[in-house]
PDB file of C-alpha atoms in Angstrom:
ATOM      1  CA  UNK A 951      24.884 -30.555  -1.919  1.00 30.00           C
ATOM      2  CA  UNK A 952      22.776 -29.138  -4.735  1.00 32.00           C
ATOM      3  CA  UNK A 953      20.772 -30.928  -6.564  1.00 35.00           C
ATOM      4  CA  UNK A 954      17.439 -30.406  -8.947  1.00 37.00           C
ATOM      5  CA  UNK A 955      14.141 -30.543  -7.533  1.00 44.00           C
ATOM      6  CA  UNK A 956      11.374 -32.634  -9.489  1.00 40.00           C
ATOM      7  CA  UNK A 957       8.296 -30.351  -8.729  1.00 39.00           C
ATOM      8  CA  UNK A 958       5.524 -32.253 -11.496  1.00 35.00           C
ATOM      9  CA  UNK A 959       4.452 -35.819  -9.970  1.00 36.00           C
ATOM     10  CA  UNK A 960       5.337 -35.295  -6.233  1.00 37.00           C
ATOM     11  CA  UNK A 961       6.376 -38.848  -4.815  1.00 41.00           C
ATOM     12  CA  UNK A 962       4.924 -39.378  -1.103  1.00 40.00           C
ATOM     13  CA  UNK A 963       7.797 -38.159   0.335  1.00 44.00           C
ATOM     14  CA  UNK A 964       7.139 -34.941  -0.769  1.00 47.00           C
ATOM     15  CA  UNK A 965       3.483 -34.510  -0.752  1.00 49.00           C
ATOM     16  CA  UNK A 966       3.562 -32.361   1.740  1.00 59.00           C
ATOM     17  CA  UNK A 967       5.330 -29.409   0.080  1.00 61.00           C
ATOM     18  CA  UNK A 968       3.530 -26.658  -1.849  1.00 73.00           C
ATOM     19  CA  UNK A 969       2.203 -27.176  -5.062  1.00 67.00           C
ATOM     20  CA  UNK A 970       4.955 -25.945  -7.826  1.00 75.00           C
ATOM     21  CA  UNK A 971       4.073 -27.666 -11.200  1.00 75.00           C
ATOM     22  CA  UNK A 972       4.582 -25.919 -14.257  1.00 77.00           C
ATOM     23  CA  UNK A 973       3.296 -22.197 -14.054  1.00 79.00           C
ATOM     24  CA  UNK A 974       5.574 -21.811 -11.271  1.00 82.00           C
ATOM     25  CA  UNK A 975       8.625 -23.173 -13.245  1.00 81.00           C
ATOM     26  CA  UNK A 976       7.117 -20.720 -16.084  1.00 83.00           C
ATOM     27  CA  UNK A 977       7.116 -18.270 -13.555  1.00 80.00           C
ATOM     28  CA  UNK A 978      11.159 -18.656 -12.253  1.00 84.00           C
ATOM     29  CA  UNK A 979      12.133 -18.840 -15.998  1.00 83.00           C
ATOM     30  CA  UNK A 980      10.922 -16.012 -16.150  1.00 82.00           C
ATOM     31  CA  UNK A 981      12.321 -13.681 -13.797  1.00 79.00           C
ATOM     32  CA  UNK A 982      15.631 -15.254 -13.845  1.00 81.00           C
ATOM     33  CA  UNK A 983      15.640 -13.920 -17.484  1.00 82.00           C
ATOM     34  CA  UNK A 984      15.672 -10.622 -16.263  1.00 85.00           C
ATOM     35  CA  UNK A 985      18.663  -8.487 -15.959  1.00 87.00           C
ATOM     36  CA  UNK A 986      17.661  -6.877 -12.361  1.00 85.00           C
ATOM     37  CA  UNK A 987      16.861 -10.224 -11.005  1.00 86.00           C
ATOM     38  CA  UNK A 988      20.676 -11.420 -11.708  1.00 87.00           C
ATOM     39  CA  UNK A 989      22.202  -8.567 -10.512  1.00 87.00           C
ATOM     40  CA  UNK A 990      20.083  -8.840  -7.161  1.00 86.00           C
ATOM     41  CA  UNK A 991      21.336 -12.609  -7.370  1.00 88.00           C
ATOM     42  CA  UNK A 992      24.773 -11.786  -7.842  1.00 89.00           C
ATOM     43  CA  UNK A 993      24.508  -9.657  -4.770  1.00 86.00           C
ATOM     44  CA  UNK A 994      22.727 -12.631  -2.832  1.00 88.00           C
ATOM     45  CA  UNK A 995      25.448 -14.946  -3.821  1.00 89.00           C
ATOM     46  CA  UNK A 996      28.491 -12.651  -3.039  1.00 89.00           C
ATOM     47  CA  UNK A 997      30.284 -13.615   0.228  1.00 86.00           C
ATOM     48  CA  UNK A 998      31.343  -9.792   1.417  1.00 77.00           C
ATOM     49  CA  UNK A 999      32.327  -8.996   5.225  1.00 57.00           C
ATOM     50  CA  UNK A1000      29.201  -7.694   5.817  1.00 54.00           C
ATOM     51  CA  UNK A1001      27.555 -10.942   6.841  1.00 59.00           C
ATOM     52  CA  UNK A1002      31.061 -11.913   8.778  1.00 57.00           C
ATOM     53  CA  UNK A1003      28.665 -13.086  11.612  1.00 61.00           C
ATOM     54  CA  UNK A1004      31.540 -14.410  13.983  1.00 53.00           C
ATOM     55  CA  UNK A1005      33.283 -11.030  14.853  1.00 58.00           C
ATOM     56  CA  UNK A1006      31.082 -10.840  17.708  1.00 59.00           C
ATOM     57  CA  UNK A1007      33.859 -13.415  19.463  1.00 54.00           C
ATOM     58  CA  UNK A1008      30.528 -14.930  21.668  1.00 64.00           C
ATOM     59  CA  UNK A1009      29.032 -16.007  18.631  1.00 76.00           C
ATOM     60  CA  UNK A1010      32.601 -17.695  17.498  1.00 77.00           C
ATOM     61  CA  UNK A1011      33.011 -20.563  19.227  1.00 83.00           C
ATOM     62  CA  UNK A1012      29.335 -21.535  18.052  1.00 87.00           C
ATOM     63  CA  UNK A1013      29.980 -20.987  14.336  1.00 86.00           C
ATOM     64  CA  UNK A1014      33.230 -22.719  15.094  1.00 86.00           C
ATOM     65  CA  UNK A1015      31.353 -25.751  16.184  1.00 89.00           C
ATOM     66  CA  UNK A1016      29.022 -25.823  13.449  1.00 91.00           C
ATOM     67  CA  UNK A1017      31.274 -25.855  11.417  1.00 88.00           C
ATOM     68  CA  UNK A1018      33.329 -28.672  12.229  1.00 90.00           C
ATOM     69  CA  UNK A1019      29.885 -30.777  12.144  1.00 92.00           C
ATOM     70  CA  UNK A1020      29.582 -29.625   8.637  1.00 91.00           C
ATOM     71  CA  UNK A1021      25.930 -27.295   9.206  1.00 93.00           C
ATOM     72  CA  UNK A1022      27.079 -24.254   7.932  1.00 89.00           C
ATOM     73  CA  UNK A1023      28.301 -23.421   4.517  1.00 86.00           C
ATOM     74  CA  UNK A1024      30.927 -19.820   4.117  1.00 82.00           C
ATOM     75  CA  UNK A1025      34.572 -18.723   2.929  1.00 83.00           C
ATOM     76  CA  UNK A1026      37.706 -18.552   4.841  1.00 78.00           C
ATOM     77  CA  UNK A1027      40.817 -17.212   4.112  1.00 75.00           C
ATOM     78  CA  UNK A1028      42.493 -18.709   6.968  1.00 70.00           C
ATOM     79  CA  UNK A1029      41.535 -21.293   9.828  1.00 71.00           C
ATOM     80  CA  UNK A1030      42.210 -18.323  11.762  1.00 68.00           C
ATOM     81  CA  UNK A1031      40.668 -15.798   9.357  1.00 70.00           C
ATOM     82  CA  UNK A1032      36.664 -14.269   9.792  1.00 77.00           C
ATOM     83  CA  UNK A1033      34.060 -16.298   7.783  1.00 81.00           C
ATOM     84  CA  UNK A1034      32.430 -15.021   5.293  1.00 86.00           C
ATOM     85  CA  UNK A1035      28.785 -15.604   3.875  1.00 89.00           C
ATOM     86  CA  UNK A1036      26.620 -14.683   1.362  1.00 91.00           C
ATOM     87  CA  UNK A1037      22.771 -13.722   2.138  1.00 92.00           C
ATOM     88  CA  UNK A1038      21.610 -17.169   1.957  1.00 93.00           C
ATOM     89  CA  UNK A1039      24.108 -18.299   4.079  1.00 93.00           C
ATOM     90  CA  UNK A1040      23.691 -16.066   6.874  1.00 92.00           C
ATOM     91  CA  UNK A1041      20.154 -16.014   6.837  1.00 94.00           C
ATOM     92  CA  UNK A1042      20.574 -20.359   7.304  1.00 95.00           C
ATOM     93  CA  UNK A1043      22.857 -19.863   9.882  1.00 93.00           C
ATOM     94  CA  UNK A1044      19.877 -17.211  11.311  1.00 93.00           C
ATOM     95  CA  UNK A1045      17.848 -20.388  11.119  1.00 95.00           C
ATOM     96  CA  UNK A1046      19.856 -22.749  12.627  1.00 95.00           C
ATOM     97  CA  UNK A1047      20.056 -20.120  15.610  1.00 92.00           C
ATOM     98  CA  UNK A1048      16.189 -20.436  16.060  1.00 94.00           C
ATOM     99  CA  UNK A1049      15.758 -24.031  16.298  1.00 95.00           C
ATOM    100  CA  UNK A1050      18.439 -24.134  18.341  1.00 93.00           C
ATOM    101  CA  UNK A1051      16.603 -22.079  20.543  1.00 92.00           C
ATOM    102  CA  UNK A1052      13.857 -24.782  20.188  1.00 92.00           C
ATOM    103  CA  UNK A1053      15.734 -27.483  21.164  1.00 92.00           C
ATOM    104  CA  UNK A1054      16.299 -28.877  18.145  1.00 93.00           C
ATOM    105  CA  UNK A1055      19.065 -30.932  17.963  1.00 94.00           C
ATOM    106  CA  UNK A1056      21.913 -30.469  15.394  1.00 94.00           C
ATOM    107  CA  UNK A1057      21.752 -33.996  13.935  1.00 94.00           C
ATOM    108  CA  UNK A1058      18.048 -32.873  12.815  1.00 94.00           C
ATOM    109  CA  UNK A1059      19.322 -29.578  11.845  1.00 95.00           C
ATOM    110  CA  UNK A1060      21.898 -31.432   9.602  1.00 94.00           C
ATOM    111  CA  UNK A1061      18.973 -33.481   7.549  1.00 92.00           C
ATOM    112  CA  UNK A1062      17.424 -29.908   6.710  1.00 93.00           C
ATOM    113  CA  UNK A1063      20.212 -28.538   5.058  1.00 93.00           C
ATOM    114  CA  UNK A1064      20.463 -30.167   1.718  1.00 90.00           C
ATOM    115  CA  UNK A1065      16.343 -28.807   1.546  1.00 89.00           C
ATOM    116  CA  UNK A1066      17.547 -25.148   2.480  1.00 92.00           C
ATOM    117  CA  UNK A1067      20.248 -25.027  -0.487  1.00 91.00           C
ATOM    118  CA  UNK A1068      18.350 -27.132  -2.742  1.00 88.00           C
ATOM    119  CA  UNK A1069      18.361 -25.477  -6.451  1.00 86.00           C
ATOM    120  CA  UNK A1070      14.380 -25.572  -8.375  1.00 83.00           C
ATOM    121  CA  UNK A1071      16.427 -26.490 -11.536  1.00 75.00           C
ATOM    122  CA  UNK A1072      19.405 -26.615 -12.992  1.00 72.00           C
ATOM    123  CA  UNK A1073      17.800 -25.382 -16.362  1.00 73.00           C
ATOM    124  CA  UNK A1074      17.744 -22.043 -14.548  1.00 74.00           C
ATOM    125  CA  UNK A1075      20.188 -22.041 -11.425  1.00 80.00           C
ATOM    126  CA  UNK A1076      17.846 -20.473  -8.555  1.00 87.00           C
ATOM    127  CA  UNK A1077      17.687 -22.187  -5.497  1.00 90.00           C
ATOM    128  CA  UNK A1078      14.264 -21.865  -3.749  1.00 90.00           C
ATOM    129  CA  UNK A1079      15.586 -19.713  -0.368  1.00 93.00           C
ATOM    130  CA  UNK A1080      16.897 -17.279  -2.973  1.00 93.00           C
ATOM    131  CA  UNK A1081      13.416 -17.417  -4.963  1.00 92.00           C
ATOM    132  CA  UNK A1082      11.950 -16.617  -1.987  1.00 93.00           C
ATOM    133  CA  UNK A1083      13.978 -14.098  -0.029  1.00 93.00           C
ATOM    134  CA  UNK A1084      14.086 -12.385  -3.400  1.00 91.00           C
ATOM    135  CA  UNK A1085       9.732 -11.864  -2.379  1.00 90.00           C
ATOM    136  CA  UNK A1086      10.203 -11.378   0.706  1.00 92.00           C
ATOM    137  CA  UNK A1087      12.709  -8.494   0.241  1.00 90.00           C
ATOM    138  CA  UNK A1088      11.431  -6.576  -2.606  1.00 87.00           C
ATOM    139  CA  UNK A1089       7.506  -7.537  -2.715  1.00 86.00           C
ATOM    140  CA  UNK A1090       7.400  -7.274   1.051  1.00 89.00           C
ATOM    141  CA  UNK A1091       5.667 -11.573   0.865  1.00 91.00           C
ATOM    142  CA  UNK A1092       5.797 -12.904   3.957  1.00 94.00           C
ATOM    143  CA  UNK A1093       8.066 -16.052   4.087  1.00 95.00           C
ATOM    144  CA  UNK A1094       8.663 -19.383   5.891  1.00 96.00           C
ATOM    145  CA  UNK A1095      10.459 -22.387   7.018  1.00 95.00           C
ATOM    146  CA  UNK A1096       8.220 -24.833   7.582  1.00 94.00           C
ATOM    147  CA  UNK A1097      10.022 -27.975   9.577  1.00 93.00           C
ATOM    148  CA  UNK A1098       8.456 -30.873  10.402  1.00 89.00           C
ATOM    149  CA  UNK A1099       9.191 -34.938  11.463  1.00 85.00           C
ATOM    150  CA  UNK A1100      10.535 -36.900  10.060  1.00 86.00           C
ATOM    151  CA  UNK A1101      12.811 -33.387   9.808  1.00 86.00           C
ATOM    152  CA  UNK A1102      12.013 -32.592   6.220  1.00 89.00           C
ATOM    153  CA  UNK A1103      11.536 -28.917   5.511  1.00 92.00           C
ATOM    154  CA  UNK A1104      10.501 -26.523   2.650  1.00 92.00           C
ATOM    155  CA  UNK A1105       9.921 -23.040   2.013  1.00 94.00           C
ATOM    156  CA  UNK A1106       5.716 -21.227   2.307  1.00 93.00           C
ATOM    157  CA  UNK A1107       4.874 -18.196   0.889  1.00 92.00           C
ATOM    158  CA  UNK A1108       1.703 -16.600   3.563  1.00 92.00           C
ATOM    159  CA  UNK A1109      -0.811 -18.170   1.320  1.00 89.00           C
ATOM    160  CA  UNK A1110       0.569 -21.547   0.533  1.00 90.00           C
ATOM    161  CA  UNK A1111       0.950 -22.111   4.195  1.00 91.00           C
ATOM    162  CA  UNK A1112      -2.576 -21.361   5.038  1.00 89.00           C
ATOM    163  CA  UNK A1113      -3.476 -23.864   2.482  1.00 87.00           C
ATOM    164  CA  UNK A1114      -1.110 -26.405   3.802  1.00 87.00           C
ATOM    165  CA  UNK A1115      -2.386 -25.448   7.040  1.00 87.00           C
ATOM    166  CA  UNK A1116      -6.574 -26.164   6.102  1.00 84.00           C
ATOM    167  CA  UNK A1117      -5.284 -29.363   4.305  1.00 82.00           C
ATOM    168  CA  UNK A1118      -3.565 -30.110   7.546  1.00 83.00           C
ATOM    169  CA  UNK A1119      -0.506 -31.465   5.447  1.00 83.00           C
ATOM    170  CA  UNK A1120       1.561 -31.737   8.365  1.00 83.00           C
ATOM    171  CA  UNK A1121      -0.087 -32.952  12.063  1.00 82.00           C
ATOM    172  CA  UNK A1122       3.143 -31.083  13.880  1.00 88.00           C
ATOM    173  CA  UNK A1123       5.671 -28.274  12.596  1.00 92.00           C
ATOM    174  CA  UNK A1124       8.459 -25.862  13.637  1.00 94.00           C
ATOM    175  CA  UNK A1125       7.472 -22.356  11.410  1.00 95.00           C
ATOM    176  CA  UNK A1126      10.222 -20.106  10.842  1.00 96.00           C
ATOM    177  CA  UNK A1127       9.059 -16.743   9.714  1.00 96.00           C
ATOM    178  CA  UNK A1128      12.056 -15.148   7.615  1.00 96.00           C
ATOM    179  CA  UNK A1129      11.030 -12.177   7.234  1.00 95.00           C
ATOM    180  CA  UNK A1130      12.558 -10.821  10.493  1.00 94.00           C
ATOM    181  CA  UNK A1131      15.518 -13.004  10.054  1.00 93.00           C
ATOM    182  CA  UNK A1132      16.293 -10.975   6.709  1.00 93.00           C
ATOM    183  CA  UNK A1133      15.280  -7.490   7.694  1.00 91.00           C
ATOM    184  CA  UNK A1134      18.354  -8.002  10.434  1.00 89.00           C
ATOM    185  CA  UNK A1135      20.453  -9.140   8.109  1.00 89.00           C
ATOM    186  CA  UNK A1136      19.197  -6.022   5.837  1.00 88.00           C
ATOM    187  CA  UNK A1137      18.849  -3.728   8.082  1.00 86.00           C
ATOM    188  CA  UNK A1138      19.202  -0.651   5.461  1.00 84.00           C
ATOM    189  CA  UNK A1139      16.573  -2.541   3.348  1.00 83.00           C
ATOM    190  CA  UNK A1140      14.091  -2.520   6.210  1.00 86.00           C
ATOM    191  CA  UNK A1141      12.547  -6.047   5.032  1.00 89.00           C
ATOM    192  CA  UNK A1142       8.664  -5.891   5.694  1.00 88.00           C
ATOM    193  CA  UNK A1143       5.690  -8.672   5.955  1.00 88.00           C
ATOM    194  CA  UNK A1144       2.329  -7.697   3.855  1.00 87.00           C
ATOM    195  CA  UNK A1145       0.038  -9.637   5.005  1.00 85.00           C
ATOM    196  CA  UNK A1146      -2.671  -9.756   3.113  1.00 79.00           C
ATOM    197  CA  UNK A1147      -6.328  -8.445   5.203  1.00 69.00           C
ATOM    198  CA  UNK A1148      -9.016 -10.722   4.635  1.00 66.00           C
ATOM    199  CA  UNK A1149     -11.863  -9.190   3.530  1.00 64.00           C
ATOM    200  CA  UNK A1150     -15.545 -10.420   3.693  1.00 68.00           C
ATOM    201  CA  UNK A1151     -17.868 -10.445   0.636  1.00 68.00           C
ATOM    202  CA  UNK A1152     -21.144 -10.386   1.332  1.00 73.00           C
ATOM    203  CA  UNK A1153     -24.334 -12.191  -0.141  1.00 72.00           C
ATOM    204  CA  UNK A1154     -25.321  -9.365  -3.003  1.00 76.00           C
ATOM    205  CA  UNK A1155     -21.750  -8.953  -3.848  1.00 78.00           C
ATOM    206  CA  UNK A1156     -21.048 -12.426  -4.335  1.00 78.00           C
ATOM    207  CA  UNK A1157     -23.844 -12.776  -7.119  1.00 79.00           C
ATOM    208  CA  UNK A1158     -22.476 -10.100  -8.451  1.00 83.00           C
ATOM    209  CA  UNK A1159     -19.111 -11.412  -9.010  1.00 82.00           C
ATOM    210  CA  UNK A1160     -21.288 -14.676 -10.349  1.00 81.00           C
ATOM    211  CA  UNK A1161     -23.217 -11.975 -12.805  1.00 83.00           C
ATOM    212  CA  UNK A1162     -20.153 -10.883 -13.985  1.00 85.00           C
ATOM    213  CA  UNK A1163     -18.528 -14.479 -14.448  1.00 81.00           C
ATOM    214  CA  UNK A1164     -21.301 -16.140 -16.046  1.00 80.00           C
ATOM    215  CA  UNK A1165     -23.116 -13.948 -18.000  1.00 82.00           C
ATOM    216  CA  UNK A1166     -22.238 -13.076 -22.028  1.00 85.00           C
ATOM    217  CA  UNK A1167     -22.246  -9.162 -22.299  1.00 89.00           C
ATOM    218  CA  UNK A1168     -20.988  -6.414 -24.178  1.00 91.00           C
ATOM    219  CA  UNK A1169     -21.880  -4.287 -21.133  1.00 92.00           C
ATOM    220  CA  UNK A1170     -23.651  -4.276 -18.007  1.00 92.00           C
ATOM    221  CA  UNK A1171     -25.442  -1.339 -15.936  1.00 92.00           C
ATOM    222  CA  UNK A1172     -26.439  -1.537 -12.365  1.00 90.00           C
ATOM    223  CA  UNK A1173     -29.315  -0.392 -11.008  1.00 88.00           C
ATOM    224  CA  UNK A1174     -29.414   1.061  -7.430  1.00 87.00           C
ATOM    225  CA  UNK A1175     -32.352   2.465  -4.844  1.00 85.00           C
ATOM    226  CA  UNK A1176     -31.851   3.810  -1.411  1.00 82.00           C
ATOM    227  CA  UNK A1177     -28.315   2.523  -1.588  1.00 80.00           C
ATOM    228  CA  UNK A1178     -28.708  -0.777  -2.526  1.00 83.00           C
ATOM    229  CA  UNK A1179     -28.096  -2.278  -6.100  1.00 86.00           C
ATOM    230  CA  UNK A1180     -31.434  -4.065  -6.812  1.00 86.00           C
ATOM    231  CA  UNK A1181     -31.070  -4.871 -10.758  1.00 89.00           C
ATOM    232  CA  UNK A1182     -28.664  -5.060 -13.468  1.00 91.00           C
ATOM    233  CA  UNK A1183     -29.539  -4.749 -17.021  1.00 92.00           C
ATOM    234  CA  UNK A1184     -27.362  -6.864 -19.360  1.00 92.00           C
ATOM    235  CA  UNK A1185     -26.610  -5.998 -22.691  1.00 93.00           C
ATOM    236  CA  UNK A1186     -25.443  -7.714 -25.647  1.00 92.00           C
ATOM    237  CA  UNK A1187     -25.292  -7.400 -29.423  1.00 92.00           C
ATOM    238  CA  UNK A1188     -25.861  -9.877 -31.938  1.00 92.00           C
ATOM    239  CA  UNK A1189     -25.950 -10.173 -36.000  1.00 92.00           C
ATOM    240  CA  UNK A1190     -29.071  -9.346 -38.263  1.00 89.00           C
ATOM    241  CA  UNK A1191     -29.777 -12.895 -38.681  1.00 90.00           C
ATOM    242  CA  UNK A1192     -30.049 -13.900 -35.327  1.00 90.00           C
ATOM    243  CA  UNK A1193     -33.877 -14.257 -35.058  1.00 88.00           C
ATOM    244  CA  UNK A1194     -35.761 -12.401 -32.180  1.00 88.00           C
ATOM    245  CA  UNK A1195     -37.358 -16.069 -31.530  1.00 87.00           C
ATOM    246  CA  UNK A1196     -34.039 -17.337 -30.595  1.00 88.00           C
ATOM    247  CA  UNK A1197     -33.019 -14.014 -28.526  1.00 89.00           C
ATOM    248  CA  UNK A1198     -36.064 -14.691 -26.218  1.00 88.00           C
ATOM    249  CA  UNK A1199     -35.323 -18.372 -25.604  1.00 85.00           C
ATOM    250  CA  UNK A1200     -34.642 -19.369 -21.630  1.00 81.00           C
ATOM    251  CA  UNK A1201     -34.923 -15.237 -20.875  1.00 83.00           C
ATOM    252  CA  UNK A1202     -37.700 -13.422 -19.556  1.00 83.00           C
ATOM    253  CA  UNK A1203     -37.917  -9.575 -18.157  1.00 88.00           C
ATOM    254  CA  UNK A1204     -35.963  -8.863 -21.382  1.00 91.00           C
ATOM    255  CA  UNK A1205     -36.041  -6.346 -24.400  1.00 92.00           C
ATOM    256  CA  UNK A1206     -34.757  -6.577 -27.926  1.00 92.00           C
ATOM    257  CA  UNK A1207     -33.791  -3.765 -29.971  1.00 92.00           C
ATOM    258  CA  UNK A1208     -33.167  -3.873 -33.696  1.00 91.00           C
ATOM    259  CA  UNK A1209     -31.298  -1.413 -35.722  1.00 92.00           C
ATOM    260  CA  UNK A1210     -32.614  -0.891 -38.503  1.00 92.00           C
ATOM    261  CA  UNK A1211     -29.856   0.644 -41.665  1.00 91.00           C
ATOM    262  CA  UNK A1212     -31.455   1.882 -44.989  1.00 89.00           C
ATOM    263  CA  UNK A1213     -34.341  -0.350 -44.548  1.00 89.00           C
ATOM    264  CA  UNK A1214     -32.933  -3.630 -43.670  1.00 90.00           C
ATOM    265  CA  UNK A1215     -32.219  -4.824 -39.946  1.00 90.00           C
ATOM    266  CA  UNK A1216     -28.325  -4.033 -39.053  1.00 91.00           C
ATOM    267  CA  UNK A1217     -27.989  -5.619 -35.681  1.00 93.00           C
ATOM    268  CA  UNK A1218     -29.941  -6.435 -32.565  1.00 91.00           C
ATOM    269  CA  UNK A1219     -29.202  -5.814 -29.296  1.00 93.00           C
ATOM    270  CA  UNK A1220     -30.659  -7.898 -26.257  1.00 93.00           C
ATOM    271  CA  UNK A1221     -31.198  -6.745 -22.506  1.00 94.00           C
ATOM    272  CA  UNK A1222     -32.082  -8.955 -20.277  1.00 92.00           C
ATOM    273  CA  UNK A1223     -33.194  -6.978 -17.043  1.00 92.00           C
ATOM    274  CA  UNK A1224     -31.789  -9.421 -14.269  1.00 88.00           C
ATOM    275  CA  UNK A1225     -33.265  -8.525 -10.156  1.00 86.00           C
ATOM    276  CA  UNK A1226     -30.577  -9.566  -7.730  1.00 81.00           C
ATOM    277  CA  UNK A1227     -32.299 -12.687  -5.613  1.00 69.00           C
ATOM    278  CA  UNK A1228     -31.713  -9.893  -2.570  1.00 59.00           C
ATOM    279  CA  UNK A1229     -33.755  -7.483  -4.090  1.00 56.00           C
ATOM    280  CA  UNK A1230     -37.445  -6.666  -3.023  1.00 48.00           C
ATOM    281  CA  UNK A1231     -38.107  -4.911  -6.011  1.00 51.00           C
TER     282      UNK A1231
END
């Protein structure tokens, strides 16, 4: 059922998934090297009867089902016995109860399940749904199952999706927000959604953000009048031999000063005094 996921060169089959190249790889290593993150995995992966979904005996003849077409994955001591599933598992079977409940049919549910359990790499043993229940539970990330014709699905953090979304990467698509599927699952855990606000940046703030990129500087002070920044003087230091000639080329509204150390010239420092294209000054 598992198998490794080739992320770097995405074939058309998978070009609609989210981009995961190599600083997302970096990024898995790396938490999977941590101590904490195996322990919380080892908790994900244990089957305990706290996720033994079919005591409610309405819900067993479903799971019974289900089971006999091979959709669900869980242990059983018995054929008469309680199943038993880890966090994973129960939050798929959580899935599979929401497309049901949008019609979709269980032969289509079937071709998503290999996706759901898929592992990122077998160089470090994570599959993606616990990568990203793992954000959604501790950084509070809003999380989802995207599922779309020809029944291919794949997991969106809030951002990626409203990237897919503006590249219009898929025409049609079932979206599965797990969040709420894990906080019942969790209900002691209380799993939350961030999302993030979007904020607006207006004209004078994004030249400064451009000041601040572009610019070389050992320090820059803003100037402000009646509430509104109108200049910024930039300052930056150079060595003795950098001519004042040189300084002054492509710059005006600028001043050098040159400091001066038992007679000879020490450094020089440049401002260029820079009026925001808002200003009226």
């Amino acid at each position: 059922m598992l198998r490794r996921r080739t992320f770097i060169g995405l074939d058309e089959e998978k070009a609609n998934i989210p981009d995961r190249g190599d600083v997302f790889l970096s990024h898995v290593y790396h938490i999977c090297q941590s101590e904490k993150i195996q322990d919380l995995l080892t908790l994900f992966r244990t089957r305990t009867a706290y996720y033994d979904m079919d005591k409610d005996w309405r819900f067993y003849r479903v799971l019974s089902h289900w089971d006999s077409k091979g959709l669900i994955e869980c242990e059983r001591e018995s054929m008469d016995g309680w199943r038993k599933f880890n966090l994973v598992e129960a939050l798929w079977v959580s899935v599979i109860q929401k497309l049901r409940h949008l019609n979709t049919s269980l032969e289509n549910i079937g071709h998503l399940k290999e996706d759901f359990f898929e592992i990122i790499d077998w160089e470090c043993p994570i599959s993606l749904a616990e990568y990203y229940a793992l954000c959604a539970v501790f950084l509070e990330k809003p999380t989802f199952l995207v599922v779309a014709p020809p029944w291919w699905s794949d997991f969106f953090s809030y951002e990626e999706l409203l990237i897919a979304l503006a590249k219009t990467r898929f025409e049609s698509c079932i979206i599965v927000h797990l969040n709420p599927l894990l906080n019942k699952l969790l209900p002691k855990e209380g799993v939350k959604s961030r999302f993030p606000f979007p904020t607006g940046i207006t004209y004078e703030q994004q030249e400064i953000l451009e000041i601040l990129a572009k610019e070389d500087f050992d320090r820059i002070t803003f100037r402000k009048e009646k509430g509104k920044i109108y200049r910024c003087d930039i300052e930056k230091g150079f060595a003795p031999d950098v001519s004042e000639h040189v300084l002054k080329q492509g710059h005006k509204n600028l001043t050098i000063t040159t400091n001066i150390v038992e007679g000879r010239t020490a450094s020089r420092t440049r401002t260029i005094k820079k009026h925001l294209k808002g200003s009226t000054q």
